[in-house]
PDB file of C-alpha atoms in Angstrom:
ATOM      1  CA  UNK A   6       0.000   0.000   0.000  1.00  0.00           C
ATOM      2  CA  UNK A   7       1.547   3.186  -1.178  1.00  0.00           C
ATOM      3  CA  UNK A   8       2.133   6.332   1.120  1.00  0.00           C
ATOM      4  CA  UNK A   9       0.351   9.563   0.087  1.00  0.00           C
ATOM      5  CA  UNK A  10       1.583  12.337   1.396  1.00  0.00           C
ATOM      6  CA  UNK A  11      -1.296  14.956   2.847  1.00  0.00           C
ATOM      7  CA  UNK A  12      -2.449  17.559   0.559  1.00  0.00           C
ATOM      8  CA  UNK A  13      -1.152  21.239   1.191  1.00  0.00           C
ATOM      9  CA  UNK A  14      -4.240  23.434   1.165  1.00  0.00           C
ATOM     10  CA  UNK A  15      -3.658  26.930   1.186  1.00  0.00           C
ATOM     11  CA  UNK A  16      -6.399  28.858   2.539  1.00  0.00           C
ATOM     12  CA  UNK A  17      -7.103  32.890   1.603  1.00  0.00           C
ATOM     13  CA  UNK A  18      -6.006  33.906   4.933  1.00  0.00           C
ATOM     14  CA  UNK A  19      -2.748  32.046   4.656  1.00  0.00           C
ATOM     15  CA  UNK A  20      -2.113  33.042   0.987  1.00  0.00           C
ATOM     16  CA  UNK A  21      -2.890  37.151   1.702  1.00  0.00           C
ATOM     17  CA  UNK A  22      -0.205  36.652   4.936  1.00  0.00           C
ATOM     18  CA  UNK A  23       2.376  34.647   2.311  1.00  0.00           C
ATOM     19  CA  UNK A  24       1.788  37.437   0.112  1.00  0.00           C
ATOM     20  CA  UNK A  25       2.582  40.549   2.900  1.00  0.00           C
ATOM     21  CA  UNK A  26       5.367  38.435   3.753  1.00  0.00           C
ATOM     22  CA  UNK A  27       7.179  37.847   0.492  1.00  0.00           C
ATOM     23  CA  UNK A  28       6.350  41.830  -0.222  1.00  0.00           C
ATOM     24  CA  UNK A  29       7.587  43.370   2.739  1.00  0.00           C
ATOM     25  CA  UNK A  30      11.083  41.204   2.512  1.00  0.00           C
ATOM     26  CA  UNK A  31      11.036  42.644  -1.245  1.00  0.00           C
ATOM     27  CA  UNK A  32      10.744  46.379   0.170  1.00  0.00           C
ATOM     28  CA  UNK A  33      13.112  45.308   2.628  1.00  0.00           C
ATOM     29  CA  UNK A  34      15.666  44.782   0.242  1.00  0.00           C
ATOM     30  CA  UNK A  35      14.956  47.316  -2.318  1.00  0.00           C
ATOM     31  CA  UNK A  36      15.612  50.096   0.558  1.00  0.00           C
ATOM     32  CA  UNK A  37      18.858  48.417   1.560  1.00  0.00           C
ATOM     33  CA  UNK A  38      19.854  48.502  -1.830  1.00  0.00           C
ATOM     34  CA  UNK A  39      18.727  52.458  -2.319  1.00  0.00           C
ATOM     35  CA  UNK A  40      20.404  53.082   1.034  1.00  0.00           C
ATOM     36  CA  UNK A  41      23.074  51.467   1.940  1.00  0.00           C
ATOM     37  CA  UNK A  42      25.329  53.045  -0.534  1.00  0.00           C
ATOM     38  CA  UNK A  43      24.227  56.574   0.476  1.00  0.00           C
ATOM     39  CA  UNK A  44      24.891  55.671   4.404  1.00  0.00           C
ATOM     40  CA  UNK A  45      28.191  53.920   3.903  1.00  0.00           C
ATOM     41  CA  UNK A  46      29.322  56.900   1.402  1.00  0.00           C
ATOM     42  CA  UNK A  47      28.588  59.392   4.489  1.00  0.00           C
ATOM     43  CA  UNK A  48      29.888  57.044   7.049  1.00  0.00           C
ATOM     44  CA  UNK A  49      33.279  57.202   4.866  1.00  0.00           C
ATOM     45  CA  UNK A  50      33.786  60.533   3.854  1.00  0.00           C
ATOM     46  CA  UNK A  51      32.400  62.296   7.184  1.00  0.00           C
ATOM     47  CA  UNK A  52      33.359  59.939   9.905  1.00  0.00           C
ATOM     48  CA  UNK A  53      36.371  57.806   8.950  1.00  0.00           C
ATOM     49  CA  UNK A  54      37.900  61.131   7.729  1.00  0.00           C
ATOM     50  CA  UNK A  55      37.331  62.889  11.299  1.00  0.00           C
ATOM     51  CA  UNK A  56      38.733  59.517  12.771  1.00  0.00           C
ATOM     52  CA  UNK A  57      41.959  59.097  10.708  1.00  0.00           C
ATOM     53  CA  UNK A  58      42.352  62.926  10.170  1.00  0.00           C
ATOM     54  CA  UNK A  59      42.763  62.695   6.760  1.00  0.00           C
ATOM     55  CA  UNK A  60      40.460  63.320   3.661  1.00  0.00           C
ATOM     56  CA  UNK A  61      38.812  59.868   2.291  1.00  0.00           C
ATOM     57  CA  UNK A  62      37.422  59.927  -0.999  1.00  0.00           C
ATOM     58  CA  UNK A  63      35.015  57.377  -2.884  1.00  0.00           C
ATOM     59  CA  UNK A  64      33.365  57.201  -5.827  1.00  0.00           C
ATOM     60  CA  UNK A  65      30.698  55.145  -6.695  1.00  0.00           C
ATOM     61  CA  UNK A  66      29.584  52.277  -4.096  1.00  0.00           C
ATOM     62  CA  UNK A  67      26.505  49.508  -4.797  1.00  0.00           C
ATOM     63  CA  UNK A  68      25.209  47.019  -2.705  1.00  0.00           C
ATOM     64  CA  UNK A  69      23.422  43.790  -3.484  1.00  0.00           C
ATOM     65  CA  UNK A  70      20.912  42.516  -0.964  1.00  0.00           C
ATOM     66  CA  UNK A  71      20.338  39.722  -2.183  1.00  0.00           C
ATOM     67  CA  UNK A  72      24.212  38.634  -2.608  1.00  0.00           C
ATOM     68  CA  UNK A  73      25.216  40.767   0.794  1.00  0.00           C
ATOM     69  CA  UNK A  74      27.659  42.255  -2.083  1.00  0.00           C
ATOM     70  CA  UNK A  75      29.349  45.588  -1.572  1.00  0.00           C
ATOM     71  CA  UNK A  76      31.307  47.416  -4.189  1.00  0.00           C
ATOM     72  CA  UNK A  77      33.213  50.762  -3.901  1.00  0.00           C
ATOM     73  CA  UNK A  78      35.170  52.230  -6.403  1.00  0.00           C
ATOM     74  CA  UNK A  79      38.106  54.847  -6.470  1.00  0.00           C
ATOM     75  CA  UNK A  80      38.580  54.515  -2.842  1.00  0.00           C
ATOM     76  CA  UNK A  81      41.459  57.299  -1.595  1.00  0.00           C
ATOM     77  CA  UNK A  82      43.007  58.263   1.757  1.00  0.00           C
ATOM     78  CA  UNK A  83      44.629  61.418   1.370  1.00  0.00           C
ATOM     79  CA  UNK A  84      48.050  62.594   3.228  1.00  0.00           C
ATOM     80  CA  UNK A  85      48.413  65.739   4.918  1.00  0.00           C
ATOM     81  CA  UNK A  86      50.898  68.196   2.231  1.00  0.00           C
ATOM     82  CA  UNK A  87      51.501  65.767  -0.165  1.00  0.00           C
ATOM     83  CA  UNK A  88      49.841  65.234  -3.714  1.00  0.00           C
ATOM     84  CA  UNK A  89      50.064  61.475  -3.417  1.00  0.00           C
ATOM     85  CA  UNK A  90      47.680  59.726  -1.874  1.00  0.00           C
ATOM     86  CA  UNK A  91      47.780  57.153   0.991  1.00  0.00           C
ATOM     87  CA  UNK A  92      46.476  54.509  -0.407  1.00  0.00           C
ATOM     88  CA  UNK A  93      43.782  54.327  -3.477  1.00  0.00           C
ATOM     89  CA  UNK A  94      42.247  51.075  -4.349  1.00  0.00           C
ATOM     90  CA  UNK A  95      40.612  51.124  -7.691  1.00  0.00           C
ATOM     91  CA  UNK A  96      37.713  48.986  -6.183  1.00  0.00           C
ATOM     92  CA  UNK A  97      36.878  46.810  -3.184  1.00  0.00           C
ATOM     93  CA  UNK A  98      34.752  44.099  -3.197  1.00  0.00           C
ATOM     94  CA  UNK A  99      33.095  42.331  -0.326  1.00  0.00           C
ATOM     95  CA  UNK A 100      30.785  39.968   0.322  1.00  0.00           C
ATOM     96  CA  UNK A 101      29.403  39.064   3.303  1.00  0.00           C
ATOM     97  CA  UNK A 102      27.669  35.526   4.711  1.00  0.00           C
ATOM     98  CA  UNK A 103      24.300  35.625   5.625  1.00  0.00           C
ATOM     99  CA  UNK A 104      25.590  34.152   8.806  1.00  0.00           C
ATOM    100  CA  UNK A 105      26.205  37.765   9.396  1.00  0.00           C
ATOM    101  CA  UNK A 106      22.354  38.598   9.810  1.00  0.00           C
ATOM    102  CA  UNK A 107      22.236  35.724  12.517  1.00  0.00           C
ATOM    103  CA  UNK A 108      25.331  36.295  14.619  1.00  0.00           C
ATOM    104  CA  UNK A 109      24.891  40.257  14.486  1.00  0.00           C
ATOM    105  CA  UNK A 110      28.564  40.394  13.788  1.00  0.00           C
ATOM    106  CA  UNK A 111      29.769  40.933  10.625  1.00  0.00           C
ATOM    107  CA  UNK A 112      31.754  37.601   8.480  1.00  0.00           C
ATOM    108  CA  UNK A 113      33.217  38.340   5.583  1.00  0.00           C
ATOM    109  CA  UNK A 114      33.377  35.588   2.977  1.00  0.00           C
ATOM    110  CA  UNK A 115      34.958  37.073   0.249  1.00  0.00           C
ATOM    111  CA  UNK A 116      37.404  40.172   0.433  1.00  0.00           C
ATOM    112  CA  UNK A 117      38.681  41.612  -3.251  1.00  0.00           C
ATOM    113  CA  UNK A 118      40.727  44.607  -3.509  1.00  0.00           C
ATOM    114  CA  UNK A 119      42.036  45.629  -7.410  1.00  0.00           C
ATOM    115  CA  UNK A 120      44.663  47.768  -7.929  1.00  0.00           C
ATOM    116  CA  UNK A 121      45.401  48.246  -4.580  1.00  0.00           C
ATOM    117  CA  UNK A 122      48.388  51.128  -4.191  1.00  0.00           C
ATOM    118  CA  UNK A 123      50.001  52.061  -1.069  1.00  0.00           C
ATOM    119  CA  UNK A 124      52.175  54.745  -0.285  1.00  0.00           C
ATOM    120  CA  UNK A 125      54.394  54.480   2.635  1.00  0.00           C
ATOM    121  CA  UNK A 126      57.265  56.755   3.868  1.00  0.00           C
ATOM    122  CA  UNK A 127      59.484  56.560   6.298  1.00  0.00           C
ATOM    123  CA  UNK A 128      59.837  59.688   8.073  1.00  0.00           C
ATOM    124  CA  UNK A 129      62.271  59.127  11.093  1.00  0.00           C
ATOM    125  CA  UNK A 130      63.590  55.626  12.883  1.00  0.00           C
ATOM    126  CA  UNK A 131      60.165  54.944  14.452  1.00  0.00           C
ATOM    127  CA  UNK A 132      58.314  56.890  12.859  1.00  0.00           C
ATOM    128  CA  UNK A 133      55.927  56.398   9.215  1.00  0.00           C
ATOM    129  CA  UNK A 134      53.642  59.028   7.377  1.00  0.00           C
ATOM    130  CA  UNK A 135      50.823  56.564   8.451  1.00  0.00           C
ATOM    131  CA  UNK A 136      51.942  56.889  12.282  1.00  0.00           C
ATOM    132  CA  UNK A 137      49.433  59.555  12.983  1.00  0.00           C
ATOM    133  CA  UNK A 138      46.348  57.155  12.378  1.00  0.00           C
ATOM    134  CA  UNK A 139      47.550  55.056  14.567  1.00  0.00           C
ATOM    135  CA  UNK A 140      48.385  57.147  17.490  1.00  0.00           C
ATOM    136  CA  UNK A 141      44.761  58.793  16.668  1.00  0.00           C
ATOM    137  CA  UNK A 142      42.975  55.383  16.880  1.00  0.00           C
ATOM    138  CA  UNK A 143      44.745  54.313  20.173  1.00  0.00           C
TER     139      UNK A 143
END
């Protein structure tokens, strides 16, 4: 005698609830994707630069929800009297796991940084032209 499995029946109620549900994740994620790249751009350019003390620069940044992508391009850090920057990364890609969302602590799974270019100078015996951030984040 074969085994039938029960019948899903999927009453108006339950459907019209499904429906809000499915909907209000979609908003969800079409606001994170509107503005999370308009928060993070702020975040960078207002309150890593008062951190560091130098000028941070970035152009254009996306964010996929779905993925828990993020992509910034022409990332720069500015020094203080000198034309060359920093450090300027053409663009930075990361991409978070959606353990993330669980743990409230961010994991990154994937990390990609193109054309990465670092500028580092060595200003006394033990001291560097990055040697201010650090004292500053101490």
């Amino acid at each position: 005698m074969p085994v039938r499995m029960p019948k899903l029946r999927l009453t108006r109620r339950a459907g019209k609830i499904l429906v809000g549900i499915v909907a209000f994740v979609l908003i969800l994620f079409g606001v994170a994707a509107w503005q999370v790249p308009k928060v993070l751009h702020n975040f960078l350019t207002d309150d890593v630069s008062k951190m560091i003390g130098r000028d941070v620069s970035v152009g254009k940044i996306s964010f996929n929800p779905f993925t828990l992508t993020l992509r910034a391009r022409d990332l720069a850090v500015a020094q203080p009297g000198s034309q060359t920057p920093l450090l300027t990364l053409a663009e930075l890609d990361a991409s978070a796991a959606w353990s993330s969302l669980f743990w409230f602590a961010p994991v990154v799974d994937r990390l990609t940084l193109r054309q990465p270019t670092i500028s580092v100078v060595r200003e006394d015996v033990t001291r560097f032209n990055f040697s201010d951030i650090s004292q500053r984040i101490e």
